[in-house]
Amino acid sequence: MPNPILEVRDLRVEFPTRRGTLVALDSVSFAIQPGEVLGVVGESGAGKSMTGAAIIGLLEPPGRIAGGQILLEGRRIDNLRYEQMRRIRGREIGAIFQDPLTTLNPLYTVGDQLAETMLTHLPIRPAEAKRRAIEWLELVGIPAAAQRVDSYPHEFSGGMRQRVVIALALCAEPKLIVADEPTTALDVSIQAQIIALLKRLAREKGTAMMLVTHDMGVIAETADRVAVMYAGRIAEIGPVRDVVKAPRHPYTAGLMASIPPLDRRVERLAQIDGAMPRLSAIPQGCAYHPRCPKVFSRCAVDRPELMDAGTTDAACWLHYKSPAHA
Amino acid sequence: MPDAAVFVEAQDLVRHFDVSRPILQRLAVREGKRILRAVDGISFTIPKGTTLSLVGESGCGKSTVARMMVGLYGTTSGHVLFDGRDLKQARAASDQRRRLQMIFQDPYASLNPRWRVADIVAEPIRAFGLAQGRDAVLARVAELLTQVGLSPLDGQKFPHEFSGGQRQRISIARALSSNPEFLVCDEPTSALDVSVQAQILNLMKDLQRRLGLTYLFISHNLAVVRQVSDRIGVMYLGRLVELAPAETLFTIPRHPYTRALMEAIPDLEMTGRTRIPVGGEVPSPITPPPGCAFHPRCPLANDRCRRERPELLAAEATMVACHAVQEGRAG
Ligand SMILES: Nc1ncnc2c1ncn2[C@@H]1O[C@H](COP(=O)(O)OP(=O)(O)OP(=O)(O)O)[C@@H](O)[C@H]1O
Ligand SMILES: Nc1ncnc2c1ncn2[C@@H]1O[C@H](COP(=O)(O)OP(=O)(O)OP(=O)(O)O)[C@@H](O)[C@H]1O
Ligand code: SF4
Ligand code: SF4
Ligand SMILES: [Mg+2]
Ligand SMILES: [Mg+2]
């Protein structure tokens, strides 16, 4: 197997607060190979964006990496200084944030922002950068790109802004793309176009991608493997087909059952009752046990780590095989 | 035709934006004014206690319609009627403002970062005097936070301490806090995981059944749209091209654009079917194509389509703006 582009080992992120330390991420480990798309799904608040922020070195203080390592092509990047990390961001790691407005500067036109990014990271001249800026706007499906390259962000619709953010992340041709909800504001047709573009980059340039999204249709189409997060940990990770079609973790099963059907209308959608625990009150044992339909005695006492669950790895005691039998 | 059941009505709404370059630049390159027709003549009614959804390509004008429906944008021409009154009059009276609320596409922009969540949610309750006394207000806030899947204890935190989907839920709780009768929901669940999304959609349906809420709903997720809508309007470049009962739209889509949209839905079954994006260029709302705006991308376009703009006309239970459908050559 080739060396992974990204490797995350035992990542732990903490938020010190007056009332004690909150653990936002705990024992998070995964790797992404060249050309591979890792989908990341899970409950809102589970720590998906936090994982992305830790990788690109933009954890919001007082949040901090309290343990583990992050490696980009074998080099540690979790302990770099801000300036060093800033150079890696944009050039080697492209980031698409969940909130397009925070990425775009309201005072500059979208064309200037694209050109500026390329001039910072690529050996090209201003005229070339301007030409490529229009090209990128076309690639992400902005109509009349040549006319609208001089628009300001507020003159674009929500989905158009999101596409500008995607173009910004891709235009310096990074090795790793961390994409947080890149297609939520997009209609299905533009979404198909963006996904085709991302897949082409992965295939042709070997770009690795971490794709955070709630849209299971997008996951099914784009991801090679999927990680499911719950309360700051990975609950299950495996090949996309197995995780979506035959989940081994009860939380994943509940999540998949909640997808609204497209082919008919139902009176009431399936939902997982209850709410995810707050960071300050994560239950002992398995964090999912108060909501789990399969809970048994051990679940409330011991915390399960990821273990072999056949087709996938799942952090669930249902799949525990005592060493004597293994 | 006055209809007693109609609660909200859009009458020929038009909204233009001036997107000209600064005057000096314009003079330098001898360029005229540029007017963007974000919404170009849209009419619909929403009966009380029902849900109308708007779908269509990014940039087709959905959010602009949404903002006009609650009075956040003025209209270039046309009117919004709310419970039989012009919206401008209705909004002038503060007891009326309570009755309409909006959940924004962008929850970050709509929450005051310096306020604690409990104060954000309590503000409409206090402003409209919907609960008397501190304890009653706090109890109502706690109830709302629980309903959207947050904890009452979360009220003490600030918006930046929450994830994207959690902030979305705060803005839903805030919108519900004034007991609105008409709620405009612009992509209310797109930041939520499917389980929380199901929880919120179930809550919206419950409120509708119990209290008769009326919704204008916007989403790109057609599976979600199918679950919540009574009727669906399909927009293309600032106009409605099809308006139909929800089930009819999904079982017999009539407009060529609606059909193309259905083809582009992502495939969860992993059958390997490649999605067919709607072909051709997305046209510019600054210089829309003449005739039917969809003609450069339409497989059924002919000369008439390039010349003459089709009107939205009834075809059985559906309203469709398409010459081919009206001529009976749409198949
Ligand atoms: N500045 C902060 N202070 C304290 N807690 C925070 C802060 N920022 C985020 N959190 C908490 O960290 C957890 C993880 O947040 P994160 O944004 O990673 O969630 P997410 O999985 O991306 O969710 P979503 O799908 O809603 O975007 C959440 O429970 C959130 O409340
Ligand atoms: N304040 C503004 N100034 C100039 N143009 C605007 C303004 N607001 C919207 N527009 C333009 O109006 C058109 C419609 O925008 P709108 O936000 O209504 O689209 P939308 O259908 O909601 O799209 P999306 O699905 O991407 O949110 C777009 O071309 C947009 O660029
Ligand atoms: S460990 Fe127990 S509580 Fe946790 S998911 Fe598995 S069965 Fe459910
Ligand atoms: S009017 Fe003509 S161009 Fe427009 S959708 Fe119908 S057939 Fe196509
Ligand atoms: Mg997030
Ligand atoms: Mg919008």
PDB file of N, CA and C and ligand atoms in Angstrom, chain A residues 235 248-252 285-300 302-304 307 314-319, ligand 3:
ATOM      1  N   ALA A 235     -17.341   6.008  15.782  1.00  0.00           N
ATOM      2  CA  ALA A 235     -18.162   4.876  16.198  1.00  0.00           C
ATOM      3  C   ALA A 235     -17.983   3.707  15.236  1.00  0.00           C
ATOM      4  N   ARG A 248     -22.705  -1.920  11.256  1.00  0.00           N
ATOM      5  CA  ARG A 248     -22.458  -2.849  12.344  1.00  0.00           C
ATOM      6  C   ARG A 248     -22.625  -2.176  13.703  1.00  0.00           C
ATOM      7  N   HIS A 249     -22.659  -0.836  13.728  1.00  0.00           N
ATOM      8  CA  HIS A 249     -22.827  -0.120  14.988  1.00  0.00           C
ATOM      9  C   HIS A 249     -24.280   0.348  15.101  1.00  0.00           C
ATOM     10  N   PRO A 250     -24.913   0.165  16.253  1.00  0.00           N
ATOM     11  CA  PRO A 250     -26.320   0.567  16.391  1.00  0.00           C
ATOM     12  C   PRO A 250     -26.574   2.044  16.088  1.00  0.00           C
ATOM     13  N   TYR A 251     -25.609   2.935  16.395  1.00  0.00           N
ATOM     14  CA  TYR A 251     -25.839   4.345  16.056  1.00  0.00           C
ATOM     15  C   TYR A 251     -25.900   4.530  14.542  1.00  0.00           C
ATOM     16  N   THR A 252     -24.958   3.896  13.821  1.00  0.00           N
ATOM     17  CA  THR A 252     -24.977   3.996  12.359  1.00  0.00           C
ATOM     18  C   THR A 252     -26.304   3.469  11.813  1.00  0.00           C
ATOM     19  N   GLY A 285     -18.840   4.442  30.071  1.00  0.00           N
ATOM     20  CA  GLY A 285     -19.046   3.320  29.170  1.00  0.00           C
ATOM     21  C   GLY A 285     -19.219   3.804  27.753  1.00  0.00           C
ATOM     22  N   CYS A 286     -20.098   3.164  26.993  1.00  0.00           N
ATOM     23  CA  CYS A 286     -20.354   3.581  25.620  1.00  0.00           C
ATOM     24  C   CYS A 286     -21.196   4.854  25.640  1.00  0.00           C
ATOM     25  N   ALA A 287     -20.729   5.913  24.937  1.00  0.00           N
ATOM     26  CA  ALA A 287     -21.424   7.201  24.976  1.00  0.00           C
ATOM     27  C   ALA A 287     -22.839   7.095  24.410  1.00  0.00           C
ATOM     28  N   TYR A 288     -23.097   6.066  23.631  1.00  0.00           N
ATOM     29  CA  TYR A 288     -24.408   5.912  22.985  1.00  0.00           C
ATOM     30  C   TYR A 288     -25.370   5.106  23.860  1.00  0.00           C
ATOM     31  N   HIS A 289     -24.908   4.563  24.981  1.00  0.00           N
ATOM     32  CA  HIS A 289     -25.747   3.570  25.657  1.00  0.00           C
ATOM     33  C   HIS A 289     -27.111   4.072  26.142  1.00  0.00           C
ATOM     34  N   PRO A 290     -27.251   5.378  26.555  1.00  0.00           N
ATOM     35  CA  PRO A 290     -28.601   5.786  26.983  1.00  0.00           C
ATOM     36  C   PRO A 290     -29.635   5.762  25.851  1.00  0.00           C
ATOM     37  N   ARG A 291     -29.177   5.767  24.586  1.00  0.00           N
ATOM     38  CA  ARG A 291     -30.125   5.795  23.467  1.00  0.00           C
ATOM     39  C   ARG A 291     -30.125   4.483  22.695  1.00  0.00           C
ATOM     40  N   CYS A 292     -29.283   3.545  23.074  1.00  0.00           N
ATOM     41  CA  CYS A 292     -29.067   2.381  22.219  1.00  0.00           C
ATOM     42  C   CYS A 292     -30.116   1.299  22.450  1.00  0.00           C
ATOM     43  N   PRO A 293     -30.767   0.837  21.381  1.00  0.00           N
ATOM     44  CA  PRO A 293     -31.776  -0.227  21.532  1.00  0.00           C
ATOM     45  C   PRO A 293     -31.149  -1.583  21.873  1.00  0.00           C
ATOM     46  N   LYS A 294     -29.841  -1.725  21.674  1.00  0.00           N
ATOM     47  CA  LYS A 294     -29.198  -3.017  21.909  1.00  0.00           C
ATOM     48  C   LYS A 294     -28.369  -3.035  23.187  1.00  0.00           C
ATOM     49  N   VAL A 295     -28.514  -2.024  24.024  1.00  0.00           N
ATOM     50  CA  VAL A 295     -27.660  -1.866  25.198  1.00  0.00           C
ATOM     51  C   VAL A 295     -27.728  -3.104  26.107  1.00  0.00           C
ATOM     52  N   PHE A 296     -26.575  -3.481  26.673  1.00  0.00           N
ATOM     53  CA  PHE A 296     -26.563  -4.535  27.691  1.00  0.00           C
ATOM     54  C   PHE A 296     -25.592  -4.150  28.806  1.00  0.00           C
ATOM     55  N   SER A 297     -25.460  -5.007  29.797  1.00  0.00           N
ATOM     56  CA  SER A 297     -24.830  -4.588  31.052  1.00  0.00           C
ATOM     57  C   SER A 297     -23.449  -3.948  30.867  1.00  0.00           C
ATOM     58  N   ARG A 298     -22.614  -4.527  30.047  1.00  0.00           N
ATOM     59  CA  ARG A 298     -21.248  -4.042  29.935  1.00  0.00           C
ATOM     60  C   ARG A 298     -21.174  -2.609  29.389  1.00  0.00           C
ATOM     61  N   CYS A 299     -22.178  -2.244  28.563  1.00  0.00           N
ATOM     62  CA  CYS A 299     -22.131  -0.971  27.838  1.00  0.00           C
ATOM     63  C   CYS A 299     -22.067   0.236  28.770  1.00  0.00           C
ATOM     64  N   ALA A 300     -22.673   0.137  29.929  1.00  0.00           N
ATOM     65  CA  ALA A 300     -22.716   1.281  30.833  1.00  0.00           C
ATOM     66  C   ALA A 300     -21.450   1.387  31.668  1.00  0.00           C
ATOM     67  N   ASP A 302     -17.877  -0.161  30.602  1.00  0.00           N
ATOM     68  CA  ASP A 302     -16.622  -0.051  29.856  1.00  0.00           C
ATOM     69  C   ASP A 302     -16.828   0.700  28.548  1.00  0.00           C
ATOM     70  N   ARG A 303     -15.835   1.506  28.190  1.00  0.00           N
ATOM     71  CA  ARG A 303     -15.906   2.207  26.909  1.00  0.00           C
ATOM     72  C   ARG A 303     -15.340   1.324  25.803  1.00  0.00           C
ATOM     73  N   PRO A 304     -16.129   1.041  24.746  1.00  0.00           N
ATOM     74  CA  PRO A 304     -15.601   0.197  23.667  1.00  0.00           C
ATOM     75  C   PRO A 304     -14.677   0.983  22.742  1.00  0.00           C
ATOM     76  N   MET A 307     -13.269  -2.027  17.112  1.00  0.00           N
ATOM     77  CA  MET A 307     -12.842  -3.424  17.015  1.00  0.00           C
ATOM     78  C   MET A 307     -13.357  -4.018  15.706  1.00  0.00           C
ATOM     79  N   ALA A 314     -16.060  -1.326  14.307  1.00  0.00           N
ATOM     80  CA  ALA A 314     -17.077  -0.614  15.076  1.00  0.00           C
ATOM     81  C   ALA A 314     -16.680  -0.580  16.547  1.00  0.00           C
ATOM     82  N   ALA A 315     -17.003   0.549  17.204  1.00  0.00           N
ATOM     83  CA  ALA A 315     -16.735   0.671  18.636  1.00  0.00           C
ATOM     84  C   ALA A 315     -17.991   0.254  19.376  1.00  0.00           C
ATOM     85  N   CYS A 316     -18.184  -1.062  19.480  1.00  0.00           N
ATOM     86  CA  CYS A 316     -19.420  -1.563  20.060  1.00  0.00           C
ATOM     87  C   CYS A 316     -19.175  -2.955  20.622  1.00  0.00           C
ATOM     88  N   TRP A 317     -19.612  -3.165  21.857  1.00  0.00           N
ATOM     89  CA  TRP A 317     -19.356  -4.436  22.538  1.00  0.00           C
ATOM     90  C   TRP A 317     -20.049  -5.623  21.883  1.00  0.00           C
ATOM     91  N   LEU A 318     -21.043  -5.370  21.038  1.00  0.00           N
ATOM     92  CA  LEU A 318     -21.706  -6.482  20.351  1.00  0.00           C
ATOM     93  C   LEU A 318     -20.711  -7.291  19.527  1.00  0.00           C
ATOM     94  N   HIS A 319     -19.604  -6.640  19.138  1.00  0.00           N
ATOM     95  CA  HIS A 319     -18.659  -7.312  18.250  1.00  0.00           C
ATOM     96  C   HIS A 319     -17.414  -7.813  18.970  1.00  0.00           C
TER      97      HIS A 319
HETATM   98  S1  SF4 C   3     -21.546  -0.784  23.046  1.00  0.00           S
HETATM   99 FE1  SF4 C   3     -23.557  -1.276  23.823  1.00  0.00          FE
HETATM  100  S2  SF4 C   3     -24.606   0.692  24.036  1.00  0.00           S
HETATM  101 FE2  SF4 C   3     -22.803   1.033  22.776  1.00  0.00          FE
HETATM  102  S3  SF4 C   3     -23.574   0.814  20.716  1.00  0.00           S
HETATM  103 FE3  SF4 C   3     -22.819  -1.212  21.285  1.00  0.00          FE
HETATM  104  S4  SF4 C   3     -24.593  -2.246  22.121  1.00  0.00           S
HETATM  105 FE4  SF4 C   3     -25.120  -0.098  22.035  1.00  0.00          FE
END
